[in-house]
Short mmCIF file of C-alpha atoms and ligand atoms in Angstrom, two decimals:
data_model
loop_
_atom_site.label_atom_id
_atom_site.label_comp_id
_atom_site.label_asym_id
_atom_site.label_seq_id
_atom_site.Cartn_x
_atom_site.Cartn_y
_atom_site.Cartn_z
CA MET A 1 -22.76 -7.90 -7.67
CA LYS A 2 -20.37 -10.15 -5.27
CA MET A 3 -16.23 -9.52 -5.11
CA ILE A 4 -14.77 -12.73 -4.81
CA LEU A 5 -11.28 -12.12 -3.53
CA LYS A 6 -8.59 -15.22 -4.08
CA LYS A 7 -7.13 -14.06 -1.08
CA GLY A 8 -8.41 -12.76 2.15
CA VAL A 9 -7.57 -9.17 3.56
CA LEU A 10 -6.92 -8.60 7.29
CA ILE A 11 -8.06 -5.20 8.45
CA VAL A 12 -7.00 -4.25 12.07
CA ILE A 13 -8.19 -1.48 13.96
CA GLU A 14 -6.23 -0.08 17.02
CA GLY A 15 -6.17 2.49 19.32
CA ILE A 16 -6.68 3.34 23.12
CA ASP A 17 -9.89 3.10 24.75
CA GLY A 18 -12.80 5.84 23.45
CA ALA A 19 -10.94 6.29 20.31
CA GLY A 20 -13.98 5.05 18.29
CA LYS A 21 -12.70 1.63 17.01
CA SER A 22 -16.07 -0.30 17.27
CA THR A 23 -18.06 2.30 15.99
CA GLN A 24 -15.44 2.83 12.74
CA ALA A 25 -15.63 -1.29 12.54
CA GLU A 26 -19.04 -0.76 12.40
CA ILE A 27 -19.59 1.31 10.02
CA LEU A 28 -16.78 -0.54 7.46
CA LEU A 29 -18.53 -3.64 7.87
CA ASP A 30 -21.65 -2.46 6.03
CA ARG A 31 -19.69 -0.27 4.00
CA LEU A 32 -18.21 -2.75 2.68
CA LYS A 33 -21.33 -5.44 2.52
CA ALA A 34 -22.77 -2.56 0.59
CA LYS A 35 -20.14 -2.89 -1.97
CA GLY A 36 -20.75 -7.22 -2.31
CA TYR A 37 -17.59 -8.00 -0.53
CA GLU A 38 -17.98 -11.22 2.08
CA VAL A 39 -16.53 -9.35 5.44
CA ALA A 40 -16.39 -10.75 9.05
CA TYR A 41 -15.54 -8.97 12.18
CA PHE A 42 -13.68 -10.03 15.37
CA GLN A 43 -12.35 -8.32 18.16
CA GLU A 44 -9.66 -9.11 21.08
CA PRO A 45 -10.16 -10.14 23.67
CA SER A 46 -12.66 -12.94 21.73
CA GLU A 47 -15.13 -14.86 22.70
CA SER A 48 -13.05 -17.84 23.72
CA LYS A 49 -12.40 -18.96 27.45
CA TRP A 50 -9.23 -16.93 27.43
CA GLY A 51 -10.76 -13.77 26.31
CA ARG A 52 -13.46 -14.53 28.98
CA GLU A 53 -11.35 -14.79 31.60
CA ILE A 54 -9.23 -11.81 30.48
CA LYS A 55 -12.55 -9.85 30.50
CA LYS A 56 -13.65 -11.05 34.12
CA ARG A 57 -9.87 -10.01 35.41
CA ALA A 58 -10.50 -6.81 34.00
CA LEU A 59 -12.80 -5.53 36.06
CA PHE A 60 -10.14 -6.04 39.02
CA PRO A 61 -7.67 -3.36 38.22
CA ASP A 62 -3.94 -4.81 39.28
CA SER A 63 -5.46 -8.49 39.63
CA LEU A 64 -2.65 -9.80 37.46
CA SER A 65 0.79 -9.27 37.22
CA PRO A 66 2.12 -7.65 33.52
CA ASP A 67 3.38 -10.67 32.39
CA GLU A 68 0.43 -12.66 33.71
CA GLU A 69 -1.80 -10.35 31.54
CA LEU A 70 1.00 -11.31 28.16
CA ASP A 71 0.54 -14.70 28.82
CA LEU A 72 -3.61 -14.55 28.42
CA PHE A 73 -3.88 -12.20 25.33
CA LEU A 74 -1.04 -14.87 23.90
CA LYS A 75 -3.15 -17.56 24.51
CA ASP A 76 -5.98 -15.26 23.57
CA ARG A 77 -4.56 -14.55 20.34
CA ARG A 78 -3.63 -17.83 19.49
CA GLU A 79 -6.97 -19.04 19.57
CA ASN A 80 -8.89 -16.17 17.94
CA VAL A 81 -5.91 -16.71 15.02
CA GLU A 82 -6.45 -20.29 14.84
CA ARG A 83 -9.93 -20.33 15.11
CA ASN A 84 -11.40 -16.75 13.33
CA LEU A 85 -8.80 -15.49 11.54
CA LYS A 86 -7.48 -18.58 9.46
CA PRO A 87 -10.95 -19.66 8.48
CA ALA A 88 -12.40 -16.21 7.29
CA LEU A 89 -9.09 -15.22 5.24
CA LYS A 90 -9.09 -19.13 4.30
CA GLU A 91 -12.67 -18.37 2.30
CA GLY A 92 -11.23 -14.74 0.90
CA LYS A 93 -13.07 -13.17 3.24
CA ILE A 94 -11.83 -9.07 4.59
CA VAL A 95 -11.33 -9.64 7.78
CA ILE A 96 -12.39 -6.73 10.20
CA LEU A 97 -9.99 -6.92 13.55
CA ASP A 98 -10.96 -4.88 16.45
CA ARG A 99 -7.40 -4.85 18.18
CA TYR A 100 -4.82 -7.18 17.89
CA TYR A 101 -1.12 -7.70 18.82
CA TYR A 102 -0.60 -3.92 18.62
CA SER A 103 -2.65 -3.39 21.63
CA THR A 104 -0.37 -6.01 23.48
CA ILE A 105 3.13 -4.23 22.09
CA ALA A 106 1.01 -1.00 23.80
CA TYR A 107 -1.16 -2.05 26.76
CA GLN A 108 1.49 -4.61 27.68
CA GLY A 109 4.39 -2.25 27.15
CA ALA A 110 3.42 0.52 28.78
CA LYS A 111 3.48 -1.68 31.87
CA GLY A 112 7.05 -2.62 31.45
CA ILE A 113 7.26 -5.62 29.39
CA ASP A 114 10.20 -5.21 26.96
CA LYS A 115 7.85 -3.85 23.41
CA GLU A 116 10.35 -5.97 20.87
CA MET A 117 9.82 -9.28 23.17
CA ILE A 118 6.09 -9.04 22.43
CA ARG A 119 6.09 -8.52 18.68
CA LYS A 120 8.38 -11.38 18.49
CA ALA A 121 6.35 -13.11 20.47
CA ASN A 122 3.72 -12.41 18.40
CA GLU A 123 4.91 -13.00 14.87
CA GLU A 124 5.96 -16.32 15.53
CA PHE A 125 2.51 -17.31 15.08
CA VAL A 126 -0.04 -14.57 13.48
CA VAL A 127 -1.02 -13.67 10.46
CA LYS A 128 -0.19 -10.56 9.40
CA PRO A 129 -2.10 -7.80 8.53
CA ASP A 130 -2.39 -6.15 5.52
CA LEU A 131 -3.41 -2.70 6.85
CA VAL A 132 -3.63 -1.36 10.27
CA PHE A 133 -5.60 2.03 11.57
CA VAL A 134 -4.22 3.33 14.29
CA LEU A 135 -7.20 5.58 15.30
CA ASP A 136 -5.43 8.68 17.52
CA ILE A 137 -7.00 10.56 20.48
CA ASP A 138 -5.24 12.16 23.65
CA ALA A 139 -5.66 9.93 27.03
CA LYS A 140 -8.52 12.28 28.88
CA ARG A 141 -10.76 13.06 25.71
CA GLY A 142 -10.31 9.42 25.23
CA LEU A 143 -11.51 8.50 28.65
CA GLU A 144 -14.28 11.25 28.38
CA ARG A 145 -15.98 9.38 25.82
CA ILE A 146 -16.32 6.22 27.60
CA GLN A 147 -17.14 7.75 31.61
CA ASP A 148 -20.07 6.11 31.96
CA ARG A 149 -18.84 2.45 30.41
CA LYS A 150 -15.85 2.82 33.28
CA ASN A 151 -15.28 3.08 36.98
CA LYS A 152 -14.80 6.72 37.75
CA ASP A 153 -12.70 6.42 40.78
CA LYS A 154 -9.64 5.31 38.51
CA LEU A 155 -10.02 7.21 35.82
CA PHE A 156 -6.49 9.32 37.07
CA GLU A 157 -4.50 6.14 37.32
CA ARG A 158 -6.08 4.91 33.92
CA GLU A 159 -5.27 8.10 32.53
CA ASP A 160 -1.51 8.08 33.40
CA TYR A 161 -1.40 5.16 31.91
CA LEU A 162 -3.06 5.57 28.65
CA VAL A 163 -0.85 8.48 28.02
CA LYS A 164 1.79 5.84 28.09
CA VAL A 165 -0.20 3.39 25.80
CA ARG A 166 -1.26 6.08 23.12
CA LYS A 167 2.63 7.53 23.29
CA ILE A 168 3.67 3.49 21.97
CA PHE A 169 0.84 3.64 19.36
CA ARG A 170 1.89 6.64 17.73
CA ASN A 171 5.19 5.30 17.24
CA PHE A 172 4.40 2.24 15.10
CA LYS A 173 6.03 2.81 11.57
CA GLY A 174 5.16 0.78 8.67
CA GLU A 175 4.12 0.47 5.14
CA ASN A 176 1.04 -1.23 6.12
CA ILE A 177 -0.03 1.16 9.44
CA VAL A 178 -1.98 4.10 8.77
CA HIS A 179 -2.10 6.76 11.96
CA ILE A 180 -5.46 8.65 11.98
CA ASP A 181 -6.98 11.77 14.04
CA ALA A 182 -9.42 10.21 16.38
CA LEU A 183 -11.19 13.88 16.76
CA LYS A 184 -11.81 14.27 13.10
CA PRO A 185 -15.78 13.81 12.55
CA ARG A 186 -16.72 9.98 12.42
CA ASP A 187 -18.21 10.41 8.90
CA GLU A 188 -14.34 12.27 7.62
CA ILE A 189 -12.92 9.51 9.23
CA SER A 190 -15.10 6.41 7.89
CA GLU A 191 -14.62 7.95 4.21
CA GLU A 192 -10.76 7.66 4.91
CA ILE A 193 -10.61 4.54 6.06
CA GLU A 194 -12.85 2.92 3.06
CA GLU A 195 -10.87 5.09 1.10
CA SER A 196 -7.64 3.38 1.81
CA ILE A 197 -9.01 -0.05 1.62
CA LEU A 198 -11.02 0.33 -1.69
CA LYS A 199 -6.68 1.66 -2.67
CA TYR A 200 -5.39 -1.53 -1.60
CA LEU A 201 -8.05 -3.90 -2.88
CA HIS A 202 -7.30 -1.95 -6.31
CA THR A 203 -3.54 -2.43 -5.88
CA PHE A 204 -4.06 -6.57 -5.13
CA GLU A 205 -6.41 -6.83 -8.52
CA THR A 206 -4.11 -5.52 -10.39
CA ASN A 207 -1.07 -7.92 -8.97
CA GLY A 208 -3.09 -10.73 -9.97
CA VAL A 209 -5.96 -11.38 -7.56
CA ARG A 210 -9.03 -11.80 -9.64
CA LEU A 211 -12.83 -9.91 -8.29
CA SER A 212 -15.48 -11.51 -9.86
P1 TYD B 1 -11.60 -3.98 25.07
O1 TYD B 1 -12.48 -4.98 24.67
O2 TYD B 1 -11.43 -3.44 23.60
O3 TYD B 1 -12.40 -2.85 25.59
P2 TYD B 1 -13.74 -2.57 25.88
O4 TYD B 1 -14.08 -3.33 27.82
O5 TYD B 1 -14.10 -1.10 26.02
O6 TYD B 1 -14.48 -3.45 25.47
O7 TYD B 1 -10.55 -4.25 25.38
C1 TYD B 1 -10.22 -4.12 26.96
C2 TYD B 1 -9.15 -3.91 27.10
O8 TYD B 1 -7.60 -4.84 27.16
C3 TYD B 1 -8.89 -2.53 26.66
O9 TYD B 1 -8.71 -1.69 27.58
C4 TYD B 1 -7.34 -3.32 26.19
C5 TYD B 1 -6.74 -3.94 26.67
N1 TYD B 1 -5.78 -4.91 26.03
C6 TYD B 1 -4.63 -4.97 26.30
O10 TYD B 1 -3.82 -4.88 27.06
N2 TYD B 1 -3.57 -6.22 25.51
C7 TYD B 1 -4.23 -6.82 24.61
O11 TYD B 1 -3.40 -7.75 24.00
C8 TYD B 1 -5.76 -6.62 24.22
C9 TYD B 1 -5.97 -7.29 22.84
C10 TYD B 1 -6.66 -5.68 24.75
#
């Protein structure tokens, strides 16, 4: 059975490095597809030229000032919103997005940029998400999970930084924000995420959005 939503739904997965975002996104994608939903998946930084620039620069820590970082993430996001998110949402898809502007508030905010300023700069052009899942893990354990992916020499410096980033993530509040303990078993987390989404889609449905 195919489920067609009248209006697209934007689901964001957030958290510090090693929280398990990509794993959860993958599981979610499969489950929603199996239920007949049309699903799309995107990541930030994206595949755009700005996203590639960010990834290239990320190999050299502190090669950019916090303001330059912010500028690049905003440029990348503008492109992702216009090129990827809006078209997929217009087609009524459920869009799963791995990182969004909450990452900018947390990561660039942890470098000293005013968090409200970052939020406002983003909210001028982003599509507001329907649901945001924040996977919470302490910096040390997050880093342990991705140890082989990261430069070990930078570990301590990074841990310090990620402690601040995590703190900002934990402070996000709002009716569309769901905080999840990322140390729980993988399947428990994916069930919890799926349940929240299905519940959300149901209220959506009873609010007049047709599923056929
Ligand atoms: P990501 O691609 O999720 O990391 P990985 O290298 O593990 O695949 O993101 C790259 C880094 O970019 C990550 O450490 C978080 C950071 N980031 C920001 O600092 N600000 C932002 O706005 C975004 C989207 C990511």
